[in-house]
PDB file of C-alpha atoms in Angstrom:
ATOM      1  CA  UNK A   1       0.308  -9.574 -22.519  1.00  0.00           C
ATOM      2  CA  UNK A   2       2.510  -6.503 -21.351  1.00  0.00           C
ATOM      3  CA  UNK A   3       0.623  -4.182 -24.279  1.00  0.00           C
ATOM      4  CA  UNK A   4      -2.838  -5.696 -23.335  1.00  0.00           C
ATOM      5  CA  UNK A   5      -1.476  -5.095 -19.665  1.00  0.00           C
ATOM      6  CA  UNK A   6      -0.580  -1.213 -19.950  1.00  0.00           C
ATOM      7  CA  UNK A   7      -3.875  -0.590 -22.850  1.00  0.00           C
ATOM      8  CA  UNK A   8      -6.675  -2.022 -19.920  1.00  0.00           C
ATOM      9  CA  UNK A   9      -4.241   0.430 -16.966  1.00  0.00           C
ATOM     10  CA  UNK A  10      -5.005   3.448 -19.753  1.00  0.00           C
ATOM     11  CA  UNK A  11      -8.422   2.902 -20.181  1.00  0.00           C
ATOM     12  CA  UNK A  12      -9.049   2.340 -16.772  1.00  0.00           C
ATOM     13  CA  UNK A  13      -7.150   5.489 -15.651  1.00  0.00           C
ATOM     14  CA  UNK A  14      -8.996   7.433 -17.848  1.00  0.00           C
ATOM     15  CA  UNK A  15     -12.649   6.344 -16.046  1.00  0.00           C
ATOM     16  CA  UNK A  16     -11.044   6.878 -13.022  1.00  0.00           C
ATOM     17  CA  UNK A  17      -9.930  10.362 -13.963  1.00  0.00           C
ATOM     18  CA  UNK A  18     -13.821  10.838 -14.918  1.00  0.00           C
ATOM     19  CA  UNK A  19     -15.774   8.935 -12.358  1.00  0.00           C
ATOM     20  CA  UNK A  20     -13.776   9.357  -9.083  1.00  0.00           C
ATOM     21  CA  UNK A  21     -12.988  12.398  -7.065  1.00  0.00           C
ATOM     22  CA  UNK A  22      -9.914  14.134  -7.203  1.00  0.00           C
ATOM     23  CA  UNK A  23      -8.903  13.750  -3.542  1.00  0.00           C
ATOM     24  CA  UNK A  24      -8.768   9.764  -4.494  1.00  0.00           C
ATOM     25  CA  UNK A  25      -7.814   9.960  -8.075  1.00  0.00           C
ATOM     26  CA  UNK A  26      -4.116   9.969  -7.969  1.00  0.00           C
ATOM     27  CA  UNK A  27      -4.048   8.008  -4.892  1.00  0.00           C
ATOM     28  CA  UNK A  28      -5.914   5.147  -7.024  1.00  0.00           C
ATOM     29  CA  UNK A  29      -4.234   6.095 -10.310  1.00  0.00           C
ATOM     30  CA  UNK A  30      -0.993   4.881  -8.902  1.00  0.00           C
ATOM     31  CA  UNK A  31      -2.220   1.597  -7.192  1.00  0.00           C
ATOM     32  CA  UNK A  32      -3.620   0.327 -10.240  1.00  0.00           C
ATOM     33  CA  UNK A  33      -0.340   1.366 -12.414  1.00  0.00           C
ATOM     34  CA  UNK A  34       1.667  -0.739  -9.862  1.00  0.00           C
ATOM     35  CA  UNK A  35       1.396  -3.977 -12.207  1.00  0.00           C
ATOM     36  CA  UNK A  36       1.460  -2.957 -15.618  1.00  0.00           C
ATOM     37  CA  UNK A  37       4.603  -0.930 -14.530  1.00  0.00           C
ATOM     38  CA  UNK A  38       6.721  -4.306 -13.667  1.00  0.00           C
ATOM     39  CA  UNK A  39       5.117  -6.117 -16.514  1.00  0.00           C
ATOM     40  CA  UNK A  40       6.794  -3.094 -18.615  1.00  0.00           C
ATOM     41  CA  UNK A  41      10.031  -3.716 -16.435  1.00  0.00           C
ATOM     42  CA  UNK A  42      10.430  -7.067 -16.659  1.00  0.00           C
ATOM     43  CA  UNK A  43       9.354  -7.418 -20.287  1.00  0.00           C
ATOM     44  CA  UNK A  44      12.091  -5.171 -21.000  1.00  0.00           C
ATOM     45  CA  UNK A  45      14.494  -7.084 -18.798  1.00  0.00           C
ATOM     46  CA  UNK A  46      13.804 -10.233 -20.803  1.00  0.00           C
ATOM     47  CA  UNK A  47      14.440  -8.502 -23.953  1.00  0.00           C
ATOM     48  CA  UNK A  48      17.381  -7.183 -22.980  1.00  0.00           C
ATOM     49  CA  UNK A  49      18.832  -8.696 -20.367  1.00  0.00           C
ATOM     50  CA  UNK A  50      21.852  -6.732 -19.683  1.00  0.00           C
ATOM     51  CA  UNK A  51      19.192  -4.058 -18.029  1.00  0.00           C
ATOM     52  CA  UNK A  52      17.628  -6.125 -15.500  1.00  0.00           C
ATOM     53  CA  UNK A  53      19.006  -4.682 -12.631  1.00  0.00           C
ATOM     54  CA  UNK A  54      17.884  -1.307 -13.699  1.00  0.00           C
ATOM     55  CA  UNK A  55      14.528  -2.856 -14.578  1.00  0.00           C
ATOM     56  CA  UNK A  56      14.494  -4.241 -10.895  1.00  0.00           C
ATOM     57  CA  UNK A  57      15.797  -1.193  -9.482  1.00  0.00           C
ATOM     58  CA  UNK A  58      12.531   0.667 -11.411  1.00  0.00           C
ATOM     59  CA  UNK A  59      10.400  -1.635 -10.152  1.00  0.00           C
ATOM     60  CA  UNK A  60      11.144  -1.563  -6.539  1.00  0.00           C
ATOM     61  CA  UNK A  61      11.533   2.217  -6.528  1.00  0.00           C
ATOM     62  CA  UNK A  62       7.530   2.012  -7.843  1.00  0.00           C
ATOM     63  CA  UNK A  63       6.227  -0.169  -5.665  1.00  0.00           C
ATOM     64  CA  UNK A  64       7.811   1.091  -2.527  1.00  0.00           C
ATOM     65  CA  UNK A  65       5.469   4.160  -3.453  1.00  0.00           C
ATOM     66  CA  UNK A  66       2.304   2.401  -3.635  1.00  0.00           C
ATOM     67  CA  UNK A  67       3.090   1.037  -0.651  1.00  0.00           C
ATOM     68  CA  UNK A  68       2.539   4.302   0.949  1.00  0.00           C
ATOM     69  CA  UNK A  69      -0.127   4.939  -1.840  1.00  0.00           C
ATOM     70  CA  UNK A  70      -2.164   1.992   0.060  1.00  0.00           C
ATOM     71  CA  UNK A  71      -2.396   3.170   3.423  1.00  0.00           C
ATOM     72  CA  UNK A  72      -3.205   6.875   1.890  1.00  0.00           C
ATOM     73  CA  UNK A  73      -6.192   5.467   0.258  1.00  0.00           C
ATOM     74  CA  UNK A  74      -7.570   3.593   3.157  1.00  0.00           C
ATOM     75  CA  UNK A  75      -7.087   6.967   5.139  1.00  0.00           C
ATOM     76  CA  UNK A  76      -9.100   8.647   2.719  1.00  0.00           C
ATOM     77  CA  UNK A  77     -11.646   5.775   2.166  1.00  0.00           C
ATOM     78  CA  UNK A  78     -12.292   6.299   5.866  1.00  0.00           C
ATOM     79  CA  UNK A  79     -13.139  10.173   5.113  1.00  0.00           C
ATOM     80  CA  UNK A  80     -10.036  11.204   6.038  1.00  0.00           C
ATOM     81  CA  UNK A  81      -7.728  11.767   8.822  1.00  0.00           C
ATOM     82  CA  UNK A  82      -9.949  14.243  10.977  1.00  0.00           C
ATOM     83  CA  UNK A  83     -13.406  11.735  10.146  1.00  0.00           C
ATOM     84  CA  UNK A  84     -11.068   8.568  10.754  1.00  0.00           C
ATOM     85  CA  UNK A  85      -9.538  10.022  14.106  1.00  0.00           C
ATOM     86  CA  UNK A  86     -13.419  10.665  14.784  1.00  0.00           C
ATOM     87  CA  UNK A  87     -15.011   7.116  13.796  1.00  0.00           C
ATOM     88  CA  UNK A  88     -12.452   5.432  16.305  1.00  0.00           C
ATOM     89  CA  UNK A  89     -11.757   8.385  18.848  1.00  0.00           C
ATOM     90  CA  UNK A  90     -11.741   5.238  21.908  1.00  0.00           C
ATOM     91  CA  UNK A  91     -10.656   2.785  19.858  1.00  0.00           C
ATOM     92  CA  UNK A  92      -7.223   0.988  19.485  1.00  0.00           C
ATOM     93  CA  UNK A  93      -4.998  -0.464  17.168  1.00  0.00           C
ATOM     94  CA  UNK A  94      -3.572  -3.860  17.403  1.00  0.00           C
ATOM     95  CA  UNK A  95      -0.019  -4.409  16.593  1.00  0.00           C
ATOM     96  CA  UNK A  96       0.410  -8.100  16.591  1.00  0.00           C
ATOM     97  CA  UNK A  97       0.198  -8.102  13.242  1.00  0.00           C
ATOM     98  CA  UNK A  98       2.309  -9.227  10.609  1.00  0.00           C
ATOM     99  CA  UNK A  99       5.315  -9.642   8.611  1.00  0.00           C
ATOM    100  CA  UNK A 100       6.612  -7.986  12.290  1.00  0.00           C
ATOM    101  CA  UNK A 101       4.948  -8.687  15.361  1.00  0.00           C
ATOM    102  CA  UNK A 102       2.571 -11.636  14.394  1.00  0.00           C
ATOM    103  CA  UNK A 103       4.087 -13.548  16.974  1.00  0.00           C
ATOM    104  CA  UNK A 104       4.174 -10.960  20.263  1.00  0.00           C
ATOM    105  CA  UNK A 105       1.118 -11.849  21.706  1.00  0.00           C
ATOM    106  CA  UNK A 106       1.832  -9.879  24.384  1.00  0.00           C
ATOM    107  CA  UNK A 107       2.543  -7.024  23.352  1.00  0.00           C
ATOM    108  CA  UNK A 108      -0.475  -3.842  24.261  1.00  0.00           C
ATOM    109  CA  UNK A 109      -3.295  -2.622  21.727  1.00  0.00           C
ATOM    110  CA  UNK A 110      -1.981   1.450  21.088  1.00  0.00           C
ATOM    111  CA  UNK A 111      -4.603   4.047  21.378  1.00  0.00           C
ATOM    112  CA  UNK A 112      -5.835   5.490  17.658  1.00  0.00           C
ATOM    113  CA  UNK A 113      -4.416   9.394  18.062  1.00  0.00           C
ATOM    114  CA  UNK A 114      -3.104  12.180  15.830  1.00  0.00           C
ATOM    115  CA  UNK A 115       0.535  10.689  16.773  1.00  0.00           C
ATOM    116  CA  UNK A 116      -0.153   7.033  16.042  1.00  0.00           C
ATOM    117  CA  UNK A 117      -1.567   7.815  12.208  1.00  0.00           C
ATOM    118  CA  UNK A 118       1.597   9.924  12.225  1.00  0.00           C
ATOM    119  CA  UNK A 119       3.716   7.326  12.593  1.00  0.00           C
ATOM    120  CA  UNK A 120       1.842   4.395  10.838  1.00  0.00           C
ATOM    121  CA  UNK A 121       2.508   7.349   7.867  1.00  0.00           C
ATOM    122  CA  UNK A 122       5.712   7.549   8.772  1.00  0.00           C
ATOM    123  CA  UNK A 123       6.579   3.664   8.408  1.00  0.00           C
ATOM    124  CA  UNK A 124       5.625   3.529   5.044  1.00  0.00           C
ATOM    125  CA  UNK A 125       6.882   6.873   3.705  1.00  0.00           C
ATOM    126  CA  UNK A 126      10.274   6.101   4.966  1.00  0.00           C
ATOM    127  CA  UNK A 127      10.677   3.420   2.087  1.00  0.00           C
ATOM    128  CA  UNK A 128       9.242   5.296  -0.395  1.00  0.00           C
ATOM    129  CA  UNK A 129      12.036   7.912   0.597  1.00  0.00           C
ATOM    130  CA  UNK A 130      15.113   5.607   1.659  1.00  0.00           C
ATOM    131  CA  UNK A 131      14.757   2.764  -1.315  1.00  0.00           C
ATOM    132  CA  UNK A 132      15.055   5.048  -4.130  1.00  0.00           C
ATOM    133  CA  UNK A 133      18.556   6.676  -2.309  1.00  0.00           C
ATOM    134  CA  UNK A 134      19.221   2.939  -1.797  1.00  0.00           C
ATOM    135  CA  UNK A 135      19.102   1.712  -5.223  1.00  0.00           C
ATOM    136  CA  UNK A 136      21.262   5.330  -6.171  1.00  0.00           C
ATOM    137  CA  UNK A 137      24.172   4.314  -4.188  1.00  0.00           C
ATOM    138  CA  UNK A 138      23.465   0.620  -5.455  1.00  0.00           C
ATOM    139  CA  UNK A 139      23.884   2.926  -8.911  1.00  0.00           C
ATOM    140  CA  UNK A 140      26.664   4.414  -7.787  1.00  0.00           C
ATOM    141  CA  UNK A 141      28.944   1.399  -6.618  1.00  0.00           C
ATOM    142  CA  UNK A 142      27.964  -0.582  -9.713  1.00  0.00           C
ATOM    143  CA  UNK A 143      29.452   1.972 -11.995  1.00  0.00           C
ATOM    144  CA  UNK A 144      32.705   1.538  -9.653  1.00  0.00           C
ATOM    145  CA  UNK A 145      32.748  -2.169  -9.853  1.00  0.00           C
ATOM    146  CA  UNK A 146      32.003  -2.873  -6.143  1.00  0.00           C
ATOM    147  CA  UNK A 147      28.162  -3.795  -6.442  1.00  0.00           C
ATOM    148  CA  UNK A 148      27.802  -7.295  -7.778  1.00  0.00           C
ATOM    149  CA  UNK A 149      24.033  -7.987  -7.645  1.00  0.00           C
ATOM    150  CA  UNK A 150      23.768 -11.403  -7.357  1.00  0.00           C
ATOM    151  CA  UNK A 151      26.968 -11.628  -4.841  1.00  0.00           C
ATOM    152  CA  UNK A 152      25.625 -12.485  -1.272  1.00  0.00           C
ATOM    153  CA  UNK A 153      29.200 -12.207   0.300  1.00  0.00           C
ATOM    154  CA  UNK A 154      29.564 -10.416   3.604  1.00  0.00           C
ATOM    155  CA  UNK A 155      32.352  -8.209   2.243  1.00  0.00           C
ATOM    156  CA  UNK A 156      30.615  -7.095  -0.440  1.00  0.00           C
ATOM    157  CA  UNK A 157      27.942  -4.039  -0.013  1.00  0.00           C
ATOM    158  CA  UNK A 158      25.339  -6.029  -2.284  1.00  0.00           C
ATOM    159  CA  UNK A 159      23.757  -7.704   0.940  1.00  0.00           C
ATOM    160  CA  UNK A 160      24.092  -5.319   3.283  1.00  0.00           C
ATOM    161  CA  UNK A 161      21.920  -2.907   1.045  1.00  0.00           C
ATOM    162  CA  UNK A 162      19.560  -5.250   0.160  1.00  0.00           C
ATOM    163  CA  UNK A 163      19.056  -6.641   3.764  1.00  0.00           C
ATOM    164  CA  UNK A 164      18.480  -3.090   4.961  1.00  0.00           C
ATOM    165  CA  UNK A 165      15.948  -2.302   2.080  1.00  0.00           C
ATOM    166  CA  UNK A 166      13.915  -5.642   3.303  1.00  0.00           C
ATOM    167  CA  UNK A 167      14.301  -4.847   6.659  1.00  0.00           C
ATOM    168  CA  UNK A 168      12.439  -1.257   5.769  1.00  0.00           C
ATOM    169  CA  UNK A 169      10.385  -2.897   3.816  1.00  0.00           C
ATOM    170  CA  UNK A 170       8.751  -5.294   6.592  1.00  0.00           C
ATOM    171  CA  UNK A 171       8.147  -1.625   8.345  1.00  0.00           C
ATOM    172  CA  UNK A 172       6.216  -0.271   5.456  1.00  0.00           C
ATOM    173  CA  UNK A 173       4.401  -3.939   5.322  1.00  0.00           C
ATOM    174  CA  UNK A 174       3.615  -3.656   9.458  1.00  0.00           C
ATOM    175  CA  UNK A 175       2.106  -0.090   9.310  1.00  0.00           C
ATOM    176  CA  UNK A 176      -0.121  -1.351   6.126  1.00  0.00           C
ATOM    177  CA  UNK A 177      -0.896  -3.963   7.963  1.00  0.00           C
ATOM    178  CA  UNK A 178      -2.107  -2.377  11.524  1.00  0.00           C
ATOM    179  CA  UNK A 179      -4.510  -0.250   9.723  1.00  0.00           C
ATOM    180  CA  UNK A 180      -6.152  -2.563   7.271  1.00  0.00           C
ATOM    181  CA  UNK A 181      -6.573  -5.251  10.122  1.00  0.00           C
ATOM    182  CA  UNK A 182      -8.847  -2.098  11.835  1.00  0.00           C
ATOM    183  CA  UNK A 183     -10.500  -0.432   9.146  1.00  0.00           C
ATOM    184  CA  UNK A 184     -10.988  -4.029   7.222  1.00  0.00           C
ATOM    185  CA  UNK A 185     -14.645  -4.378   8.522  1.00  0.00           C
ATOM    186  CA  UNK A 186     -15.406  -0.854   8.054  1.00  0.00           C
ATOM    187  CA  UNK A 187     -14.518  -0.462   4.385  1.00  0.00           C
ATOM    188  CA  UNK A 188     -15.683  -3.955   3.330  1.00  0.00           C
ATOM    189  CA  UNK A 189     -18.332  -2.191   1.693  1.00  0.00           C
ATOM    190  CA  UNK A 190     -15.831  -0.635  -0.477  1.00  0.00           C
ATOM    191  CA  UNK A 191     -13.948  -4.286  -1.356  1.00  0.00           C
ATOM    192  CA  UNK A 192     -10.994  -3.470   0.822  1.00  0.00           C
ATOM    193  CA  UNK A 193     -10.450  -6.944   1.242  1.00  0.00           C
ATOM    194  CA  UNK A 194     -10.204  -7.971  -2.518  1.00  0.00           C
ATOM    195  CA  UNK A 195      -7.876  -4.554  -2.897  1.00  0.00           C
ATOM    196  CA  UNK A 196      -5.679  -5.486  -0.075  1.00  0.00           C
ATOM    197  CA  UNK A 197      -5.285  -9.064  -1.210  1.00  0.00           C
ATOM    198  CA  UNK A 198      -4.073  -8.081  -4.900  1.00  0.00           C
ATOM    199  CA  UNK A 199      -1.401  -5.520  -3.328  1.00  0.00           C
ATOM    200  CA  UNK A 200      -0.787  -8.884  -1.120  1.00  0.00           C
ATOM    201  CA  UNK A 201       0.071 -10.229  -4.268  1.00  0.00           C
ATOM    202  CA  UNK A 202       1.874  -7.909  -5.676  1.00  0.00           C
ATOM    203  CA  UNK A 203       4.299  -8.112  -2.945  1.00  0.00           C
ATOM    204  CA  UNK A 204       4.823 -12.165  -2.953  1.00  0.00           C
ATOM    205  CA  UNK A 205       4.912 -11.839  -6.451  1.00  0.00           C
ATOM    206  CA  UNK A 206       7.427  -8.929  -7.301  1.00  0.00           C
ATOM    207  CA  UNK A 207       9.831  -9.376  -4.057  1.00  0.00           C
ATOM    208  CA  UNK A 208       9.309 -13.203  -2.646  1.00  0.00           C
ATOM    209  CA  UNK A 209       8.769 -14.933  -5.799  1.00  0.00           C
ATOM    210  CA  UNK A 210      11.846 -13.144  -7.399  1.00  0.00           C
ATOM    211  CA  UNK A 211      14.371 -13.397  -4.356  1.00  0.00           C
ATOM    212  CA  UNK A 212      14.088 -17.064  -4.534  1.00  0.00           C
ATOM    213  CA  UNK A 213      14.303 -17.986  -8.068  1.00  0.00           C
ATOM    214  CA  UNK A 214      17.166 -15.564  -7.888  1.00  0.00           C
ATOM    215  CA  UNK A 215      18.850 -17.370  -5.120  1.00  0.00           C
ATOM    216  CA  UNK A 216      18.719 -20.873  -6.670  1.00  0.00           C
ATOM    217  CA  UNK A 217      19.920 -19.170  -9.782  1.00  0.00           C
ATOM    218  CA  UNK A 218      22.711 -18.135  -7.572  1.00  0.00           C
ATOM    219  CA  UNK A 219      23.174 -21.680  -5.793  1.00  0.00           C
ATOM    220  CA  UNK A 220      23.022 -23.575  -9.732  1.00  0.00           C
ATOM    221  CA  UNK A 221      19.867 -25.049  -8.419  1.00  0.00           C
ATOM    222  CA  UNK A 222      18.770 -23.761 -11.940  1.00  0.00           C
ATOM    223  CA  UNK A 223      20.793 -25.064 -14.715  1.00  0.00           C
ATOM    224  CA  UNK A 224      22.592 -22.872 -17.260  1.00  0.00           C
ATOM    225  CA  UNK A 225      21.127 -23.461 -21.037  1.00  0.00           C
ATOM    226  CA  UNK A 226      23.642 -21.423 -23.341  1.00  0.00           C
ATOM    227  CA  UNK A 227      24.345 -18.987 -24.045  1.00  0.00           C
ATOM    228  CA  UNK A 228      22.432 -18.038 -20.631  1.00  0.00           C
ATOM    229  CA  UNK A 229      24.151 -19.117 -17.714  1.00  0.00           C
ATOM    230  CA  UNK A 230      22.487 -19.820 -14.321  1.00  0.00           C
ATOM    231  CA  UNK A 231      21.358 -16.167 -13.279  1.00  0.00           C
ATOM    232  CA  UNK A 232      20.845 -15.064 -16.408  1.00  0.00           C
ATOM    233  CA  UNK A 233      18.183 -17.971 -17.125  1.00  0.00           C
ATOM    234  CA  UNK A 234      16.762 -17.187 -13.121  1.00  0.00           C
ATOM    235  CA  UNK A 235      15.945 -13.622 -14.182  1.00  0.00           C
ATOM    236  CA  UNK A 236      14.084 -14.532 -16.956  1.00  0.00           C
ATOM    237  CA  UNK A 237      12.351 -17.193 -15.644  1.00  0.00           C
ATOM    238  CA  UNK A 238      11.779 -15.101 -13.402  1.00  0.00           C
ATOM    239  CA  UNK A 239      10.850 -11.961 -15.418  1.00  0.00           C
ATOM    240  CA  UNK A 240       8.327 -14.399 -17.627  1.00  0.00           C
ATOM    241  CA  UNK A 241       6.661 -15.143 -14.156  1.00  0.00           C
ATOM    242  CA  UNK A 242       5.874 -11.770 -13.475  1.00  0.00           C
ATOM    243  CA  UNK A 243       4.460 -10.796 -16.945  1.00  0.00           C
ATOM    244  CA  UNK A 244       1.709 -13.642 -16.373  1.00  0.00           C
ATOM    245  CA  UNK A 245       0.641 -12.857 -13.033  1.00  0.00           C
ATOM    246  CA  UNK A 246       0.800  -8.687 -13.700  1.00  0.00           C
ATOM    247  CA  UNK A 247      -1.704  -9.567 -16.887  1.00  0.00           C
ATOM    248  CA  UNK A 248      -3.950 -11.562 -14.575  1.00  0.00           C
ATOM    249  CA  UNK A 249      -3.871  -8.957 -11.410  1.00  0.00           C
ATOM    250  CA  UNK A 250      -4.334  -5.701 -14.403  1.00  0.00           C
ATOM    251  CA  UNK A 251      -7.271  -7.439 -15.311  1.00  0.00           C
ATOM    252  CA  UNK A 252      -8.865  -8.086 -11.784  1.00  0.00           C
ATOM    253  CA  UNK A 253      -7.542  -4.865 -10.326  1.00  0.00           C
ATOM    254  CA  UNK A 254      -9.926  -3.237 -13.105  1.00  0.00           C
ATOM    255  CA  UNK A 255     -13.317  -5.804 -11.720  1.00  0.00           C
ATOM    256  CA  UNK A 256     -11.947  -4.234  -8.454  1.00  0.00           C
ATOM    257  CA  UNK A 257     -11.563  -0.412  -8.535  1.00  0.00           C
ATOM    258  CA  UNK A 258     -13.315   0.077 -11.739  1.00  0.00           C
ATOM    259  CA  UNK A 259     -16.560   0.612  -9.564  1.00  0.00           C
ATOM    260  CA  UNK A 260     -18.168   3.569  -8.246  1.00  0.00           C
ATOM    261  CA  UNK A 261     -18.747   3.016  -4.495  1.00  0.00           C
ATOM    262  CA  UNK A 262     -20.636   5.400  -2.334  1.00  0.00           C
ATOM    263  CA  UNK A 263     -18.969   7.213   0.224  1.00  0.00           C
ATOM    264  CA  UNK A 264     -19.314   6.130   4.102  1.00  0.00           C
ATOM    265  CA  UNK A 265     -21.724   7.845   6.512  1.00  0.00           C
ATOM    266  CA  UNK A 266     -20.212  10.533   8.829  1.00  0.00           C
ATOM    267  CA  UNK A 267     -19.665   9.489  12.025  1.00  0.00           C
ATOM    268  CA  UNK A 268     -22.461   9.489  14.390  1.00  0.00           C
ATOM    269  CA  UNK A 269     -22.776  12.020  16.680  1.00  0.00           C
ATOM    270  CA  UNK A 270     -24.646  11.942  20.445  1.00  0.00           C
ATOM    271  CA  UNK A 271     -28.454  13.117  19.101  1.00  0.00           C
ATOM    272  CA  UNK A 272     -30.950  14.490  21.292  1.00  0.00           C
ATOM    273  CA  UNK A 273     -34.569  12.713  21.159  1.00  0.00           C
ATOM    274  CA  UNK A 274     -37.250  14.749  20.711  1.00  0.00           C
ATOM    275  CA  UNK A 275     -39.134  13.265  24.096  1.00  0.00           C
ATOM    276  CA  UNK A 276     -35.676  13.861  25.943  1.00  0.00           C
ATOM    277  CA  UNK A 277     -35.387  17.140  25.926  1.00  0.00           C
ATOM    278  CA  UNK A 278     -36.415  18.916  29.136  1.00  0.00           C
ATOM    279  CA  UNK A 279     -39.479  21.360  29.467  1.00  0.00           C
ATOM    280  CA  UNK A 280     -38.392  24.778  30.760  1.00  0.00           C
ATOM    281  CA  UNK A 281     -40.145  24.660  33.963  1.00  0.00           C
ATOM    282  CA  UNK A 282     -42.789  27.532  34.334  1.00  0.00           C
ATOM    283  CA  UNK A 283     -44.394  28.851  37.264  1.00  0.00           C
ATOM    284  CA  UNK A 284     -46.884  31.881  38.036  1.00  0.00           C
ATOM    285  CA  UNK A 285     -44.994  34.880  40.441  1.00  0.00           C
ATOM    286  CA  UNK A 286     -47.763  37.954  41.115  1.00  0.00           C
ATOM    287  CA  UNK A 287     -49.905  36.811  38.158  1.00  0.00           C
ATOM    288  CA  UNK A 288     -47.123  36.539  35.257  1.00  0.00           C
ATOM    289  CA  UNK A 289     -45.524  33.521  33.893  1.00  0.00           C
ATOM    290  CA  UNK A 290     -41.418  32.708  34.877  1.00  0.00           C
ATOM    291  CA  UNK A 291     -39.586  30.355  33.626  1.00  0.00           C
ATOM    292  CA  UNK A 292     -36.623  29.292  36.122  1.00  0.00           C
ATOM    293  CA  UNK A 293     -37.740  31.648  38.856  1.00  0.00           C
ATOM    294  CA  UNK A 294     -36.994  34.725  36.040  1.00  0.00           C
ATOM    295  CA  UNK A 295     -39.888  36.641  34.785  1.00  0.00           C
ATOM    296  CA  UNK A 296     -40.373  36.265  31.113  1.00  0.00           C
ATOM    297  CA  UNK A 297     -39.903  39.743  29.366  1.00  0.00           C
TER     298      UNK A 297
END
């Protein structure tokens, strides 16, 4: 399923490399490598299970870019940052979105400006910058003994670094979220909806799905079955999982994005009607024709 997996990525890369314009290419290239890369990962991981942290770490490095890959490609869907800033110039965003601020009703809708994009940009760039440093030092400690990865205590650095990589991670999730809930209607010509619900996937998938079976791996909830022992047998439960649904999403991320949609109309500018505009008013001074009181040369 993995080889199936990474063959339909190649073939589709290679029609997008022909059909789509380079100012999307890459941006698209890299969406629709997000799940045959952790089917790769965690095939490898079940093979040979001593590298599944590295295969996570791989993983979650990736996928923290197409995070920011996402928002990118609505931005340019749109026509841009200068034609998007234009299409809403009065408009607002609306925060109370989620994983965040679902909740804060209250909270007020933030004009669309230069500075907002800026930092919607910023919230998911940071994790595409800070997780890879993360998972270094994660690296780093490991080779020192001091980073246990399935060892939630306090005094150990393992959940401290992996509650401040979900914490940025909710960020990058937020910002994604703010902009699809406003452009959602106007790119539903372009299937943003089926696009944003397989990188919805993607995320339960690759970071809910495998935090849980890990933690009742961790709590014996699943049994040992020698010569795996509890974690052991959660990752590759785990890493089975995720070579299923990666096949599954490959396949429909190709019905998706292997389509060539037409670009959106420019914005629409104030026109002036032919029956609005004004006559030049004429009148006759000492048998010559003015227009606005001046004589006509």
């Amino acid at each position: 399923m993995t080889l199936i997996a990474i063959l339909v990525f190649i073939e589709e890369a290679v029609y997008i490399y022909r059909k789509i314009p380079s100012s999307k290419r890459s941006i698209i290239i890299w969406i629709n490598a997000a799940a045959p890369v952790i089917s790769t990962t965690a095939c490898i991981g079940m093979w040979v299970p001593r590298s599944t942290m590295f295969t996570d770490f791989t993983a979650g490095i990736f996928f923290a870019i197409v995070i920011h890959k996402f928002l990118m490609m609505m931005i340019k869907e749109c026509g841009g940052q200068k034609v998007l800033l234009r299409r809403f110039e009065n408009g607002h965003f609306t925060i109370t979105t989620g994983p965040c601020c679902c909740c804060c009703l209250c909270l007020p809708r933030v004009p669309i400006t230069r500075q907002t994009l800026f930092w919607l940009k910023l919230g998911t760039f940071q994790i595409a910058v800070f997780r890879p440093v993360l998972v270094f030092l994660s690296i780093v400690l490991w080779t020192n003994g001091n980073y246990v990865l399935y060892n939630a205590s306090p005094k150990r650095p393992a959940l401290w670094i992996n509650c401040f990589i979900g914490a940025l991670t909710l960020f990058a999730l937020w910002a994604v979220g703010i902009m699809f809930r406003k452009v959602r209607i106007l790119l539903k010509c372009k299937n943003i909806i089926p696009k944003f619900a397989l990188y919805q996937f993607i995320v339960i998938l690759n970071q809910l799905q495998t935090t849980i079976i890990n933690i009742f791996a961790t709590q014996k909830i699943i049994p040992c079955a020698p010569p795996l022992s509890s974690t052991a047998r959660g990752s590759y439960i785990a890493q089975q999982l995720l070579i299923m649904e990666m096949f599954l999403i490959t396949v429909i991320s190709r019905m998706v994005y292997r389509r060539k949609y037409h670009d959106l109309e420019p914005p629409e500018c104030v026109a002036e009607e032919p029956g609005d505009k004004q006559q030049t008013p004429k009148s006759i001074l000492n048998g010559a024709a003015v227009q606005d009181a001046l004589p006509k040369v």
